mmCIF file of C-alpha atoms in Angstrom:
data_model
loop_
_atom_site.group_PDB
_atom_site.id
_atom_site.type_symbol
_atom_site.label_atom_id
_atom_site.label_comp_id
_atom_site.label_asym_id
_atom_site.label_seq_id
_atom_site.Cartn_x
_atom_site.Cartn_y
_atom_site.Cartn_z
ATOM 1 C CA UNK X 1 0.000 0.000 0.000
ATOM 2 C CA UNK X 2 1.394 3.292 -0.606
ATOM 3 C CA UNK X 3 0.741 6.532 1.317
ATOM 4 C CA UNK X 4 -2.447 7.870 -0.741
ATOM 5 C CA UNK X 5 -3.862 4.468 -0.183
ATOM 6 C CA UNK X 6 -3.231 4.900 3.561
ATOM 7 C CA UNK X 7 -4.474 8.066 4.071
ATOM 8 C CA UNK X 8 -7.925 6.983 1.847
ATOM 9 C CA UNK X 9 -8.834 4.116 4.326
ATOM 10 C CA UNK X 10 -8.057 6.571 7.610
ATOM 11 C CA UNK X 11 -10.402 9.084 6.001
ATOM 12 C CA UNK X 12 -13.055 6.744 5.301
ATOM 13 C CA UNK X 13 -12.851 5.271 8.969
ATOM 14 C CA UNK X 14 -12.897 8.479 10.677
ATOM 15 C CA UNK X 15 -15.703 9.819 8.124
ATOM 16 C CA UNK X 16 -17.658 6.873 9.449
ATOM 17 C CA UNK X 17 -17.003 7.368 12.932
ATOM 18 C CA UNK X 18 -17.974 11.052 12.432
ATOM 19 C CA UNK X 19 -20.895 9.873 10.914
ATOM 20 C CA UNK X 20 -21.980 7.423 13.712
ATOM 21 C CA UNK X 21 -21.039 10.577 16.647
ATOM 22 C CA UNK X 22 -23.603 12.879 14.094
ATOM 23 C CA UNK X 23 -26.337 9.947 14.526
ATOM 24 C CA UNK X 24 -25.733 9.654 18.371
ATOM 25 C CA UNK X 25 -25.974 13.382 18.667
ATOM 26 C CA UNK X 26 -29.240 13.835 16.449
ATOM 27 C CA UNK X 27 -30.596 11.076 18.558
ATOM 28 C CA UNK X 28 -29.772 12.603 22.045
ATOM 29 C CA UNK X 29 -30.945 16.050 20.548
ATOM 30 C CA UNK X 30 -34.296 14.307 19.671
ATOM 31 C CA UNK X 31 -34.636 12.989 23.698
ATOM 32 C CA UNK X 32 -33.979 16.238 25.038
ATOM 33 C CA UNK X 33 -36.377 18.041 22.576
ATOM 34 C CA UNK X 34 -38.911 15.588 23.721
ATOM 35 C CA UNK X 35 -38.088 16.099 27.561
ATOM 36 C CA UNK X 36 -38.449 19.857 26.556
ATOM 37 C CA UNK X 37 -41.999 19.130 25.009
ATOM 38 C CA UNK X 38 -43.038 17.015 28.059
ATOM 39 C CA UNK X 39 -41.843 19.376 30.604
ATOM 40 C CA UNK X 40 -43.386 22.367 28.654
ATOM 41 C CA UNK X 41 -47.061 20.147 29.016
ATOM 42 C CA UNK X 42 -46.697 19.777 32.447
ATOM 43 C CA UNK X 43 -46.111 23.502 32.594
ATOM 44 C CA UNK X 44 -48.791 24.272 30.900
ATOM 45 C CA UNK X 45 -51.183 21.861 32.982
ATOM 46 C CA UNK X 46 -49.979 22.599 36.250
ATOM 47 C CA UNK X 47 -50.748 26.689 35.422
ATOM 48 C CA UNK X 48 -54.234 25.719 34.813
ATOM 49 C CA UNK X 49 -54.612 24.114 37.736
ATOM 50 C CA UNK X 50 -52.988 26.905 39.645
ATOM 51 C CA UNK X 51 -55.572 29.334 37.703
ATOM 52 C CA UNK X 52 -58.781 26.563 38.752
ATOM 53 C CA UNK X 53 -57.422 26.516 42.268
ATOM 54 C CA UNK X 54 -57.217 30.637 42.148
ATOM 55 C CA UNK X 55 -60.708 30.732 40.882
ATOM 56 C CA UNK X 56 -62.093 28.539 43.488
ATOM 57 C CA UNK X 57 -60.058 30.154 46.506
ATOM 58 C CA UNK X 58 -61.243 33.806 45.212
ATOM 59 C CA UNK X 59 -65.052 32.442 44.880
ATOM 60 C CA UNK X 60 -64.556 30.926 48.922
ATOM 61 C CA UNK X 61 -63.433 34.232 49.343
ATOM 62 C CA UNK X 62 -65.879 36.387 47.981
ATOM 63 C CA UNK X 63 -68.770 33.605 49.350
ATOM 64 C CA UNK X 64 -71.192 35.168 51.434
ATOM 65 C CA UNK X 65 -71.392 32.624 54.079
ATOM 66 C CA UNK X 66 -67.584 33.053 54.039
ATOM 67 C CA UNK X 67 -67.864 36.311 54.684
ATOM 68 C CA UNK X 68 -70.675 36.281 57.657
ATOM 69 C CA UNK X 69 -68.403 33.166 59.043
ATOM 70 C CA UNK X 70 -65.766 35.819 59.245
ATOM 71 C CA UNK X 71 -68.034 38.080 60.967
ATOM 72 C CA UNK X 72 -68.750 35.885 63.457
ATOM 73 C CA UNK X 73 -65.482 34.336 64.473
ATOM 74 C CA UNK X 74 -64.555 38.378 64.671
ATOM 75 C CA UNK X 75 -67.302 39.063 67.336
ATOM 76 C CA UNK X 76 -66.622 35.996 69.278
ATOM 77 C CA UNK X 77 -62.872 36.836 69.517
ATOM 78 C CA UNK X 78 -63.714 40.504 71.200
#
């Protein structure tokens, strides 16, 4: 084998091998974009809930037996 020969068969290894780290890394990229879009859900679900909770702690609130319960507790504390 002479040196061009040589130098053909180490530049088609390490092409391959470059090729095989591209794969890996396009497939890791993938996982984390999908941990990204699964993470972004639960985002998204867990402000709704905090929004359904804040509606329903305002409306206890703003109740008017909530209110006269407040009242009450108020006069039997003086």
């Amino acid at each position: 084998m002479n040196n061009n020969e040589i130098l053909l068969e180490t530049l088609t290894k390490e092409n391959e091998i470059i090729k095989q780290n591209c794969q890996k890394l396009l497939a890791e990229l993938k996982n984390k974009e999908n941990e990204t879009l699964e993470y972004k859900k639960k985002y998204e679900h867990l402000n709704i809930e905090v929004q359904r909770i804040q509606k329903e702690l305002d409306s206890i609130i703003y109740s008017r037996s909530y209110k006269l319960i407040k009242k009450v507790k108020k006069i039997f504390r003086r």
